[in-house]
PDB file of C-alpha atoms in Angstrom:
ATOM      1  CA  UNK A   1     -32.974  64.138  -5.742  1.00  0.00           C
ATOM      2  CA  UNK A   2     -29.686  64.128  -3.508  1.00  0.00           C
ATOM      3  CA  UNK A   3     -29.504  61.680  -0.863  1.00  0.00           C
ATOM      4  CA  UNK A   4     -27.147  62.189   2.031  1.00  0.00           C
ATOM      5  CA  UNK A   5     -25.356  59.198   3.444  1.00  0.00           C
ATOM      6  CA  UNK A   6     -23.549  59.890   6.755  1.00  0.00           C
ATOM      7  CA  UNK A   7     -20.932  57.387   7.419  1.00  0.00           C
ATOM      8  CA  UNK A   8     -20.819  56.862   3.613  1.00  0.00           C
ATOM      9  CA  UNK A   9     -17.197  56.321   3.751  1.00  0.00           C
ATOM     10  CA  UNK A  10     -17.812  52.673   5.215  1.00  0.00           C
ATOM     11  CA  UNK A  11     -18.441  49.598   3.259  1.00  0.00           C
ATOM     12  CA  UNK A  12     -22.356  49.827   3.836  1.00  0.00           C
ATOM     13  CA  UNK A  13     -22.718  53.733   2.857  1.00  0.00           C
ATOM     14  CA  UNK A  14     -20.226  52.849  -0.008  1.00  0.00           C
ATOM     15  CA  UNK A  15     -22.230  50.274  -1.498  1.00  0.00           C
ATOM     16  CA  UNK A  16     -25.451  52.265  -1.098  1.00  0.00           C
ATOM     17  CA  UNK A  17     -23.933  55.406  -2.550  1.00  0.00           C
ATOM     18  CA  UNK A  18     -23.045  53.483  -5.785  1.00  0.00           C
ATOM     19  CA  UNK A  19     -26.234  51.869  -6.014  1.00  0.00           C
ATOM     20  CA  UNK A  20     -28.326  54.872  -5.936  1.00  0.00           C
ATOM     21  CA  UNK A  21     -26.010  56.664  -8.425  1.00  0.00           C
ATOM     22  CA  UNK A  22     -26.632  53.906 -10.824  1.00  0.00           C
ATOM     23  CA  UNK A  23     -30.170  54.440 -10.349  1.00  0.00           C
ATOM     24  CA  UNK A  24     -29.722  57.936 -11.240  1.00  0.00           C
ATOM     25  CA  UNK A  25     -29.864  59.673  -7.856  1.00  0.00           C
ATOM     26  CA  UNK A  26     -27.310  62.107  -6.855  1.00  0.00           C
ATOM     27  CA  UNK A  27     -25.505  61.197  -3.397  1.00  0.00           C
ATOM     28  CA  UNK A  28     -23.296  63.141  -1.007  1.00  0.00           C
ATOM     29  CA  UNK A  29     -21.302  61.309   1.584  1.00  0.00           C
ATOM     30  CA  UNK A  30     -20.880  62.745   4.630  1.00  0.00           C
ATOM     31  CA  UNK A  31     -17.837  62.095   7.148  1.00  0.00           C
ATOM     32  CA  UNK A  32     -16.346  63.796   9.941  1.00  0.00           C
ATOM     33  CA  UNK A  33     -13.369  64.621   7.682  1.00  0.00           C
ATOM     34  CA  UNK A  34     -14.671  66.255   4.645  1.00  0.00           C
ATOM     35  CA  UNK A  35     -11.733  65.830   2.590  1.00  0.00           C
ATOM     36  CA  UNK A  36     -11.844  62.098   3.245  1.00  0.00           C
ATOM     37  CA  UNK A  37     -15.211  62.131   2.060  1.00  0.00           C
ATOM     38  CA  UNK A  38     -14.541  63.813  -1.011  1.00  0.00           C
ATOM     39  CA  UNK A  39     -11.661  61.610  -1.701  1.00  0.00           C
ATOM     40  CA  UNK A  40     -13.844  58.461  -1.287  1.00  0.00           C
ATOM     41  CA  UNK A  41     -16.729  60.100  -3.251  1.00  0.00           C
ATOM     42  CA  UNK A  42     -14.237  60.462  -6.201  1.00  0.00           C
ATOM     43  CA  UNK A  43     -13.206  56.728  -5.963  1.00  0.00           C
ATOM     44  CA  UNK A  44     -16.771  55.595  -5.729  1.00  0.00           C
ATOM     45  CA  UNK A  45     -17.758  57.690  -8.850  1.00  0.00           C
ATOM     46  CA  UNK A  46     -14.889  56.241 -10.666  1.00  0.00           C
ATOM     47  CA  UNK A  47     -16.106  52.772 -10.037  1.00  0.00           C
ATOM     48  CA  UNK A  48     -19.345  53.515 -11.679  1.00  0.00           C
ATOM     49  CA  UNK A  49     -18.508  55.599 -14.932  1.00  0.00           C
ATOM     50  CA  UNK A  50     -21.836  54.564 -16.284  1.00  0.00           C
ATOM     51  CA  UNK A  51     -23.864  56.214 -13.245  1.00  0.00           C
ATOM     52  CA  UNK A  52     -26.084  58.809 -14.248  1.00  0.00           C
ATOM     53  CA  UNK A  53     -26.018  60.158 -10.543  1.00  0.00           C
ATOM     54  CA  UNK A  54     -23.194  62.119  -9.092  1.00  0.00           C
ATOM     55  CA  UNK A  55     -21.443  61.119  -5.853  1.00  0.00           C
ATOM     56  CA  UNK A  56     -19.802  63.974  -3.900  1.00  0.00           C
ATOM     57  CA  UNK A  57     -18.246  64.060  -0.316  1.00  0.00           C
ATOM     58  CA  UNK A  58     -18.461  66.701   2.521  1.00  0.00           C
ATOM     59  CA  UNK A  59     -18.386  67.180   6.049  1.00  0.00           C
ATOM     60  CA  UNK A  60     -21.121  65.699   7.989  1.00  0.00           C
ATOM     61  CA  UNK A  61     -23.100  69.210   8.499  1.00  0.00           C
ATOM     62  CA  UNK A  62     -22.560  69.998   4.902  1.00  0.00           C
ATOM     63  CA  UNK A  63     -23.782  66.736   3.685  1.00  0.00           C
ATOM     64  CA  UNK A  64     -26.898  66.717   5.619  1.00  0.00           C
ATOM     65  CA  UNK A  65     -27.633  70.277   4.712  1.00  0.00           C
ATOM     66  CA  UNK A  66     -27.387  69.165   0.937  1.00  0.00           C
ATOM     67  CA  UNK A  67     -30.070  66.374   1.067  1.00  0.00           C
ATOM     68  CA  UNK A  68     -33.143  66.992  -0.683  1.00  0.00           C
ATOM     69  CA  UNK A  69     -35.395  64.848   1.505  1.00  0.00           C
ATOM     70  CA  UNK A  70     -33.549  61.775   2.925  1.00  0.00           C
ATOM     71  CA  UNK A  71     -30.652  61.527   5.176  1.00  0.00           C
ATOM     72  CA  UNK A  72     -29.147  57.996   6.005  1.00  0.00           C
ATOM     73  CA  UNK A  73     -27.486  57.291   9.011  1.00  0.00           C
ATOM     74  CA  UNK A  74     -24.597  54.784   8.624  1.00  0.00           C
ATOM     75  CA  UNK A  75     -21.937  55.645  11.289  1.00  0.00           C
ATOM     76  CA  UNK A  76     -20.696  53.176  13.878  1.00  0.00           C
ATOM     77  CA  UNK A  77     -23.094  52.477  16.951  1.00  0.00           C
ATOM     78  CA  UNK A  78     -20.454  54.701  18.769  1.00  0.00           C
ATOM     79  CA  UNK A  79     -20.975  57.729  16.824  1.00  0.00           C
ATOM     80  CA  UNK A  80     -24.963  57.425  16.635  1.00  0.00           C
ATOM     81  CA  UNK A  81     -25.610  59.688  19.250  1.00  0.00           C
ATOM     82  CA  UNK A  82     -23.149  62.470  18.583  1.00  0.00           C
ATOM     83  CA  UNK A  83     -24.121  62.628  14.805  1.00  0.00           C
ATOM     84  CA  UNK A  84     -27.566  63.164  15.540  1.00  0.00           C
ATOM     85  CA  UNK A  85     -26.783  65.671  17.991  1.00  0.00           C
ATOM     86  CA  UNK A  86     -24.872  67.841  15.529  1.00  0.00           C
ATOM     87  CA  UNK A  87     -27.406  67.495  12.648  1.00  0.00           C
ATOM     88  CA  UNK A  88     -30.609  67.576  14.772  1.00  0.00           C
ATOM     89  CA  UNK A  89     -31.315  71.280  13.203  1.00  0.00           C
ATOM     90  CA  UNK A  90     -31.054  70.083   9.794  1.00  0.00           C
ATOM     91  CA  UNK A  91     -33.258  67.412  10.120  1.00  0.00           C
ATOM     92  CA  UNK A  92     -36.725  69.069  10.617  1.00  0.00           C
ATOM     93  CA  UNK A  93     -38.094  68.825   7.281  1.00  0.00           C
ATOM     94  CA  UNK A  94     -36.311  65.771   5.987  1.00  0.00           C
ATOM     95  CA  UNK A  95     -36.442  61.938   6.709  1.00  0.00           C
ATOM     96  CA  UNK A  96     -33.705  60.372   8.891  1.00  0.00           C
ATOM     97  CA  UNK A  97     -33.363  56.655   7.549  1.00  0.00           C
ATOM     98  CA  UNK A  98     -31.394  54.979  10.545  1.00  0.00           C
ATOM     99  CA  UNK A  99     -29.770  52.064   9.421  1.00  0.00           C
ATOM    100  CA  UNK A 100     -27.279  51.417  12.392  1.00  0.00           C
ATOM    101  CA  UNK A 101     -27.137  48.180  14.495  1.00  0.00           C
ATOM    102  CA  UNK A 102     -26.193  48.482  18.314  1.00  0.00           C
ATOM    103  CA  UNK A 103     -23.782  45.491  17.998  1.00  0.00           C
ATOM    104  CA  UNK A 104     -22.183  44.429  21.222  1.00  0.00           C
ATOM    105  CA  UNK A 105     -18.675  45.777  21.678  1.00  0.00           C
ATOM    106  CA  UNK A 106     -15.935  43.117  20.136  1.00  0.00           C
ATOM    107  CA  UNK A 107     -18.906  40.883  19.451  1.00  0.00           C
ATOM    108  CA  UNK A 108     -20.692  41.226  16.387  1.00  0.00           C
ATOM    109  CA  UNK A 109     -22.793  38.240  16.828  1.00  0.00           C
ATOM    110  CA  UNK A 110     -24.638  40.044  19.561  1.00  0.00           C
ATOM    111  CA  UNK A 111     -26.658  43.249  20.087  1.00  0.00           C
ATOM    112  CA  UNK A 112     -26.493  45.637  22.975  1.00  0.00           C
ATOM    113  CA  UNK A 113     -29.591  47.611  22.719  1.00  0.00           C
ATOM    114  CA  UNK A 114     -30.038  50.954  24.344  1.00  0.00           C
ATOM    115  CA  UNK A 115     -32.387  51.931  27.240  1.00  0.00           C
ATOM    116  CA  UNK A 116     -34.895  52.916  24.323  1.00  0.00           C
ATOM    117  CA  UNK A 117     -34.942  49.268  22.882  1.00  0.00           C
ATOM    118  CA  UNK A 118     -33.102  49.788  19.645  1.00  0.00           C
ATOM    119  CA  UNK A 119     -30.992  52.303  17.596  1.00  0.00           C
ATOM    120  CA  UNK A 120     -34.175  53.631  15.678  1.00  0.00           C
ATOM    121  CA  UNK A 121     -36.323  54.229  19.011  1.00  0.00           C
ATOM    122  CA  UNK A 122     -32.925  55.925  20.454  1.00  0.00           C
ATOM    123  CA  UNK A 123     -33.047  58.364  17.394  1.00  0.00           C
ATOM    124  CA  UNK A 124     -36.507  58.885  17.638  1.00  0.00           C
ATOM    125  CA  UNK A 125     -36.231  59.697  21.366  1.00  0.00           C
ATOM    126  CA  UNK A 126     -33.007  62.124  20.847  1.00  0.00           C
ATOM    127  CA  UNK A 127     -34.718  63.782  18.143  1.00  0.00           C
ATOM    128  CA  UNK A 128     -38.083  64.182  19.264  1.00  0.00           C
ATOM    129  CA  UNK A 129     -41.602  62.962  18.252  1.00  0.00           C
ATOM    130  CA  UNK A 130     -41.934  65.781  15.478  1.00  0.00           C
ATOM    131  CA  UNK A 131     -38.864  64.289  13.431  1.00  0.00           C
ATOM    132  CA  UNK A 132     -39.516  61.718  10.889  1.00  0.00           C
ATOM    133  CA  UNK A 133     -37.506  58.667  11.890  1.00  0.00           C
ATOM    134  CA  UNK A 134     -37.297  55.490   9.806  1.00  0.00           C
ATOM    135  CA  UNK A 135     -35.601  52.404  10.614  1.00  0.00           C
ATOM    136  CA  UNK A 136     -34.236  50.218   7.490  1.00  0.00           C
ATOM    137  CA  UNK A 137     -31.592  48.555   5.643  1.00  0.00           C
ATOM    138  CA  UNK A 138     -30.311  46.748   8.850  1.00  0.00           C
ATOM    139  CA  UNK A 139     -29.918  43.416   7.775  1.00  0.00           C
ATOM    140  CA  UNK A 140     -28.261  43.861   4.179  1.00  0.00           C
ATOM    141  CA  UNK A 141     -24.928  42.819   4.007  1.00  0.00           C
ATOM    142  CA  UNK A 142     -22.084  45.341   2.997  1.00  0.00           C
ATOM    143  CA  UNK A 143     -20.443  43.055   0.943  1.00  0.00           C
ATOM    144  CA  UNK A 144     -23.603  42.320  -1.149  1.00  0.00           C
ATOM    145  CA  UNK A 145     -24.112  45.939  -1.545  1.00  0.00           C
ATOM    146  CA  UNK A 146     -20.814  46.404  -3.041  1.00  0.00           C
ATOM    147  CA  UNK A 147     -21.417  43.391  -5.624  1.00  0.00           C
ATOM    148  CA  UNK A 148     -22.739  45.798  -8.186  1.00  0.00           C
ATOM    149  CA  UNK A 149     -23.195  43.001 -10.769  1.00  0.00           C
ATOM    150  CA  UNK A 150     -25.646  40.861  -8.541  1.00  0.00           C
ATOM    151  CA  UNK A 151     -29.118  41.955  -7.280  1.00  0.00           C
ATOM    152  CA  UNK A 152     -29.538  42.444  -3.568  1.00  0.00           C
ATOM    153  CA  UNK A 153     -30.457  39.107  -2.229  1.00  0.00           C
ATOM    154  CA  UNK A 154     -33.017  40.321   0.461  1.00  0.00           C
ATOM    155  CA  UNK A 155     -36.013  42.274   1.300  1.00  0.00           C
ATOM    156  CA  UNK A 156     -35.950  45.091   3.426  1.00  0.00           C
ATOM    157  CA  UNK A 157     -37.985  45.265   6.843  1.00  0.00           C
ATOM    158  CA  UNK A 158     -38.956  49.272   7.511  1.00  0.00           C
ATOM    159  CA  UNK A 159     -40.235  50.465  10.623  1.00  0.00           C
ATOM    160  CA  UNK A 160     -41.142  53.962  12.113  1.00  0.00           C
ATOM    161  CA  UNK A 161     -44.047  56.017  13.961  1.00  0.00           C
ATOM    162  CA  UNK A 162     -45.003  58.075  10.925  1.00  0.00           C
ATOM    163  CA  UNK A 163     -46.739  56.070   7.962  1.00  0.00           C
ATOM    164  CA  UNK A 164     -46.016  58.911   5.251  1.00  0.00           C
ATOM    165  CA  UNK A 165     -42.359  58.916   5.925  1.00  0.00           C
ATOM    166  CA  UNK A 166     -42.194  54.947   5.645  1.00  0.00           C
ATOM    167  CA  UNK A 167     -44.060  54.842   2.373  1.00  0.00           C
ATOM    168  CA  UNK A 168     -41.621  57.504   0.942  1.00  0.00           C
ATOM    169  CA  UNK A 169     -38.497  55.427   2.261  1.00  0.00           C
ATOM    170  CA  UNK A 170     -40.048  52.436   0.726  1.00  0.00           C
ATOM    171  CA  UNK A 171     -40.521  54.330  -2.454  1.00  0.00           C
ATOM    172  CA  UNK A 172     -36.792  55.463  -2.275  1.00  0.00           C
ATOM    173  CA  UNK A 173     -35.757  51.973  -1.765  1.00  0.00           C
ATOM    174  CA  UNK A 174     -37.352  50.958  -4.995  1.00  0.00           C
ATOM    175  CA  UNK A 175     -34.363  52.439  -6.642  1.00  0.00           C
ATOM    176  CA  UNK A 176     -32.349  49.499  -5.298  1.00  0.00           C
ATOM    177  CA  UNK A 177     -34.383  46.988  -6.759  1.00  0.00           C
ATOM    178  CA  UNK A 178     -35.639  45.675  -3.380  1.00  0.00           C
ATOM    179  CA  UNK A 179     -39.025  44.641  -1.833  1.00  0.00           C
ATOM    180  CA  UNK A 180     -39.723  46.439   0.986  1.00  0.00           C
ATOM    181  CA  UNK A 181     -42.249  46.078   3.801  1.00  0.00           C
ATOM    182  CA  UNK A 182     -43.861  48.244   6.281  1.00  0.00           C
ATOM    183  CA  UNK A 183     -42.937  46.210   9.404  1.00  0.00           C
ATOM    184  CA  UNK A 184     -44.689  48.308  12.053  1.00  0.00           C
ATOM    185  CA  UNK A 185     -43.942  51.336  14.291  1.00  0.00           C
ATOM    186  CA  UNK A 186     -40.212  52.034  15.629  1.00  0.00           C
ATOM    187  CA  UNK A 187     -40.544  49.554  18.248  1.00  0.00           C
ATOM    188  CA  UNK A 188     -40.406  46.937  15.704  1.00  0.00           C
ATOM    189  CA  UNK A 189     -36.709  47.891  15.316  1.00  0.00           C
ATOM    190  CA  UNK A 190     -35.988  45.871  18.615  1.00  0.00           C
ATOM    191  CA  UNK A 191     -36.542  42.531  16.359  1.00  0.00           C
ATOM    192  CA  UNK A 192     -35.420  43.721  13.061  1.00  0.00           C
ATOM    193  CA  UNK A 193     -32.217  45.124  14.239  1.00  0.00           C
ATOM    194  CA  UNK A 194     -31.387  42.027  16.437  1.00  0.00           C
ATOM    195  CA  UNK A 195     -31.767  40.074  13.322  1.00  0.00           C
ATOM    196  CA  UNK A 196     -28.369  41.409  12.036  1.00  0.00           C
ATOM    197  CA  UNK A 197     -26.075  39.595  14.694  1.00  0.00           C
ATOM    198  CA  UNK A 198     -28.147  36.346  13.929  1.00  0.00           C
ATOM    199  CA  UNK A 199     -27.177  36.635  10.228  1.00  0.00           C
ATOM    200  CA  UNK A 200     -23.642  37.435  11.072  1.00  0.00           C
ATOM    201  CA  UNK A 201     -23.350  34.316  13.063  1.00  0.00           C
ATOM    202  CA  UNK A 202     -24.667  32.334  10.447  1.00  0.00           C
ATOM    203  CA  UNK A 203     -22.664  33.864   7.726  1.00  0.00           C
ATOM    204  CA  UNK A 204     -19.385  33.145   9.755  1.00  0.00           C
ATOM    205  CA  UNK A 205     -20.480  29.691  10.759  1.00  0.00           C
ATOM    206  CA  UNK A 206     -18.230  26.871   9.265  1.00  0.00           C
ATOM    207  CA  UNK A 207     -21.588  24.767   9.544  1.00  0.00           C
ATOM    208  CA  UNK A 208     -23.197  26.962   6.966  1.00  0.00           C
ATOM    209  CA  UNK A 209     -22.541  26.373   3.367  1.00  0.00           C
ATOM    210  CA  UNK A 210     -22.961  30.420   2.388  1.00  0.00           C
ATOM    211  CA  UNK A 211     -21.890  33.909   3.424  1.00  0.00           C
ATOM    212  CA  UNK A 212     -23.456  37.361   3.344  1.00  0.00           C
ATOM    213  CA  UNK A 213     -27.096  35.838   3.521  1.00  0.00           C
ATOM    214  CA  UNK A 214     -29.921  38.062   3.834  1.00  0.00           C
ATOM    215  CA  UNK A 215     -33.833  37.659   4.707  1.00  0.00           C
ATOM    216  CA  UNK A 216     -36.804  37.222   2.457  1.00  0.00           C
ATOM    217  CA  UNK A 217     -40.407  37.344   3.186  1.00  0.00           C
ATOM    218  CA  UNK A 218     -42.156  34.391   1.352  1.00  0.00           C
ATOM    219  CA  UNK A 219     -45.789  34.311   0.080  1.00  0.00           C
ATOM    220  CA  UNK A 220     -47.363  30.965   0.631  1.00  0.00           C
ATOM    221  CA  UNK A 221     -47.899  28.657  -2.363  1.00  0.00           C
ATOM    222  CA  UNK A 222     -51.603  28.277  -1.844  1.00  0.00           C
TER     223      UNK A 222
END
């Protein structure tokens, strides 16, 4: 299996790439600059020499076309729509995993939700109802993802309008060693994506004795 990560040269995409490669999956990083993506891929591969999966890099279009089934969108919010417009023809038989959070400009402690309600819903509206769009991984710290000697310290809330696609994404995320939950339809992303700036606020607060926290779903003791 080959997973494409568009925006994979950034911190979050890079962390995901290394962890998927360590789990034995091939990863192709996508960037507007294919040469930059290839250089980053070589750097990440060198960082995990024991990985059974291969990390390669290509331009955005080529990376999306090489994905077996999953295309992870990890670009800045400002590039969200343009990237989807460019790869739309390549997503017909694939699952888009949108991990983008529309943080407010110059203020990571707040969101600026689009008219559709969330980035996930925006992607679904842009692509059309026939496309499989799943929101996931919104609340996982990039720093945590890149600390490969530590387990990911949170659960993942997954949302989308197609149940089969959500279940497949939950299965994919098992490779990261995380517990994922079906959190409902795409409109649940309004709540899930909005958790991220709250976590950022807590993680940078001088009154909180930790950083890079995530969320976890706890079962009752009774």
